[in-house]
Amino acid sequence: MKILLVCAGGMSTSILMKKMEKYWKEAGEELQIKAVGLGEYQDVYQNYDIVLVGPQVSYRLKEVKENTGLPCAPIESFDYAIANCSNIMKLAKKLYAEK
């Protein structure tokens, strides 16, 4: 699965991205993931299956969905804050099934 993580600047999401990579590897799942800011996602979304949006930019979810045409969802604030990779993986798999 190829996941694009979008947040305000790509910084906090980069931390989450590293934790997700580790979690998915330990779970034996294939994952390609990239964290970008709102200003960059339109340049790279074509290479991804789904888009997960950080809670701080979830108000832009509709715009991201319209611009990419990909399944998109916001990451719950609590899951994002504590890097709950289990819940985020469930969300990602649910979105991927919609593809």
PDB file of C-alpha atoms in Angstrom:
ATOM      1  CA  MET A   1       0.000   0.000   0.000  1.00  0.00           C
ATOM      2  CA  LYS A   2       1.189   3.493  -0.817  1.00  0.00           C
ATOM      3  CA  ILE A   3       0.084   6.160   1.649  1.00  0.00           C
ATOM      4  CA  LEU A   4       0.485   9.909   1.337  1.00  0.00           C
ATOM      5  CA  LEU A   5       0.369  11.711   4.695  1.00  0.00           C
ATOM      6  CA  VAL A   6      -0.569  15.374   4.474  1.00  0.00           C
ATOM      7  CA  CYS A   7      -0.160  17.902   7.283  1.00  0.00           C
ATOM      8  CA  ALA A   8       0.549  21.607   7.592  1.00  0.00           C
ATOM      9  CA  GLY A   9       4.263  21.438   6.831  1.00  0.00           C
ATOM     10  CA  GLY A  10       5.180  17.757   6.785  1.00  0.00           C
ATOM     11  CA  MET A  11       7.257  17.946   9.968  1.00  0.00           C
ATOM     12  CA  SER A  12       5.124  16.281  12.666  1.00  0.00           C
ATOM     13  CA  THR A  13       3.815  13.828  10.128  1.00  0.00           C
ATOM     14  CA  SER A  14       7.393  12.757   9.361  1.00  0.00           C
ATOM     15  CA  ILE A  15       7.686  11.501  12.937  1.00  0.00           C
ATOM     16  CA  LEU A  16       4.443   9.548  12.561  1.00  0.00           C
ATOM     17  CA  MET A  17       5.618   8.212   9.203  1.00  0.00           C
ATOM     18  CA  LYS A  18       8.736   6.649  10.741  1.00  0.00           C
ATOM     19  CA  LYS A  19       6.683   4.986  13.471  1.00  0.00           C
ATOM     20  CA  MET A  20       4.198   3.678  10.914  1.00  0.00           C
ATOM     21  CA  GLU A  21       6.986   2.231   8.767  1.00  0.00           C
ATOM     22  CA  LYS A  22       8.363   0.351  11.771  1.00  0.00           C
ATOM     23  CA  TYR A  23       4.931  -0.873  12.897  1.00  0.00           C
ATOM     24  CA  TRP A  24       3.921  -2.110   9.447  1.00  0.00           C
ATOM     25  CA  LYS A  25       7.250  -3.857   8.927  1.00  0.00           C
ATOM     26  CA  GLU A  26       6.841  -5.680  12.245  1.00  0.00           C
ATOM     27  CA  ALA A  27       3.300  -6.647  11.177  1.00  0.00           C
ATOM     28  CA  GLY A  28       4.679  -8.057   7.913  1.00  0.00           C
ATOM     29  CA  GLU A  29       2.801  -5.516   5.803  1.00  0.00           C
ATOM     30  CA  GLU A  30       4.110  -3.812   2.668  1.00  0.00           C
ATOM     31  CA  LEU A  31       4.099  -0.034   2.996  1.00  0.00           C
ATOM     32  CA  GLN A  32       5.368   2.930   1.029  1.00  0.00           C
ATOM     33  CA  ILE A  33       4.677   6.170   2.813  1.00  0.00           C
ATOM     34  CA  LYS A  34       5.571   9.827   2.367  1.00  0.00           C
ATOM     35  CA  ALA A  35       4.798  12.872   4.502  1.00  0.00           C
ATOM     36  CA  VAL A  36       4.242  16.216   2.796  1.00  0.00           C
ATOM     37  CA  GLY A  37       2.780  19.607   3.568  1.00  0.00           C
ATOM     38  CA  LEU A  38      -0.372  21.060   2.066  1.00  0.00           C
ATOM     39  CA  GLY A  39       1.690  22.929  -0.511  1.00  0.00           C
ATOM     40  CA  GLU A  40       3.238  19.736  -1.901  1.00  0.00           C
ATOM     41  CA  TYR A  41       0.602  17.010  -2.070  1.00  0.00           C
ATOM     42  CA  GLN A  42      -0.658  17.985  -5.533  1.00  0.00           C
ATOM     43  CA  ASP A  43       2.818  17.369  -6.959  1.00  0.00           C
ATOM     44  CA  VAL A  44       3.070  13.764  -5.759  1.00  0.00           C
ATOM     45  CA  TYR A  45      -0.390  12.277  -5.087  1.00  0.00           C
ATOM     46  CA  GLN A  46      -0.405  10.380  -8.409  1.00  0.00           C
ATOM     47  CA  ASN A  47       2.086   7.892  -6.934  1.00  0.00           C
ATOM     48  CA  TYR A  48      -0.149   6.906  -3.975  1.00  0.00           C
ATOM     49  CA  ASP A  49      -3.207   4.767  -3.273  1.00  0.00           C
ATOM     50  CA  ILE A  50      -4.723   6.739  -0.390  1.00  0.00           C
ATOM     51  CA  VAL A  51      -4.294  10.021   1.468  1.00  0.00           C
ATOM     52  CA  LEU A  52      -4.321  10.382   5.244  1.00  0.00           C
ATOM     53  CA  VAL A  53      -4.662  13.932   6.527  1.00  0.00           C
ATOM     54  CA  GLY A  54      -3.280  15.146   9.846  1.00  0.00           C
ATOM     55  CA  PRO A  55      -5.862  16.516  12.277  1.00  0.00           C
ATOM     56  CA  GLN A  56      -4.423  20.030  12.079  1.00  0.00           C
ATOM     57  CA  VAL A  57      -5.413  20.253   8.388  1.00  0.00           C
ATOM     58  CA  SER A  58      -8.530  18.067   8.438  1.00  0.00           C
ATOM     59  CA  TYR A  59     -10.573  21.173   7.592  1.00  0.00           C
ATOM     60  CA  ARG A  60      -9.008  20.891   4.094  1.00  0.00           C
ATOM     61  CA  LEU A  61     -10.054  17.245   3.626  1.00  0.00           C
ATOM     62  CA  LYS A  62     -12.753  18.018   1.037  1.00  0.00           C
ATOM     63  CA  GLU A  63     -10.290  20.047  -1.041  1.00  0.00           C
ATOM     64  CA  VAL A  64      -7.628  17.297  -0.897  1.00  0.00           C
ATOM     65  CA  LYS A  65     -10.209  14.675  -1.874  1.00  0.00           C
ATOM     66  CA  GLU A  66     -11.434  16.756  -4.823  1.00  0.00           C
ATOM     67  CA  ASN A  67      -7.913  17.571  -6.020  1.00  0.00           C
ATOM     68  CA  THR A  68      -6.597  14.008  -5.844  1.00  0.00           C
ATOM     69  CA  GLY A  69      -9.625  11.822  -6.531  1.00  0.00           C
ATOM     70  CA  LEU A  70      -8.126   9.343  -4.057  1.00  0.00           C
ATOM     71  CA  PRO A  71      -9.731   7.859  -0.954  1.00  0.00           C
ATOM     72  CA  CYS A  72      -8.958  10.337   1.844  1.00  0.00           C
ATOM     73  CA  ALA A  73      -9.587  10.466   5.581  1.00  0.00           C
ATOM     74  CA  PRO A  74      -8.418  12.458   8.573  1.00  0.00           C
ATOM     75  CA  ILE A  75      -6.368  10.765  11.286  1.00  0.00           C
ATOM     76  CA  GLU A  76      -8.102  11.067  14.645  1.00  0.00           C
ATOM     77  CA  SER A  77      -6.378  13.637  16.876  1.00  0.00           C
ATOM     78  CA  PHE A  78      -5.683  11.180  19.690  1.00  0.00           C
ATOM     79  CA  ASP A  79      -4.332   8.479  17.350  1.00  0.00           C
ATOM     80  CA  TYR A  80      -2.127  11.100  15.707  1.00  0.00           C
ATOM     81  CA  ALA A  81      -0.877  12.497  19.021  1.00  0.00           C
ATOM     82  CA  ILE A  82       0.178   9.127  20.437  1.00  0.00           C
ATOM     83  CA  ALA A  83       1.087   7.566  17.063  1.00  0.00           C
ATOM     84  CA  ASN A  84      -1.474   4.782  17.499  1.00  0.00           C
ATOM     85  CA  CYS A  85      -0.247   2.847  14.478  1.00  0.00           C
ATOM     86  CA  SER A  86      -2.735   0.026  15.041  1.00  0.00           C
ATOM     87  CA  ASN A  87      -5.739   2.333  14.621  1.00  0.00           C
ATOM     88  CA  ILE A  88      -4.095   4.219  11.771  1.00  0.00           C
ATOM     89  CA  MET A  89      -3.412   0.916   9.984  1.00  0.00           C
ATOM     90  CA  LYS A  90      -7.097  -0.038  10.348  1.00  0.00           C
ATOM     91  CA  LEU A  91      -8.117   3.319   8.887  1.00  0.00           C
ATOM     92  CA  ALA A  92      -5.662   2.940   6.005  1.00  0.00           C
ATOM     93  CA  LYS A  93      -6.872  -0.581   5.171  1.00  0.00           C
ATOM     94  CA  LYS A  94     -10.500   0.572   5.246  1.00  0.00           C
ATOM     95  CA  LEU A  95      -9.672   3.425   2.842  1.00  0.00           C
ATOM     96  CA  TYR A  96      -7.628   1.140   0.606  1.00  0.00           C
ATOM     97  CA  ALA A  97     -10.604  -1.195   0.275  1.00  0.00           C
ATOM     98  CA  GLU A  98     -12.586   1.736  -1.190  1.00  0.00           C
ATOM     99  CA  LYS A  99     -10.031   2.272  -3.956  1.00  0.00           C
TER     100      LYS A  99
END
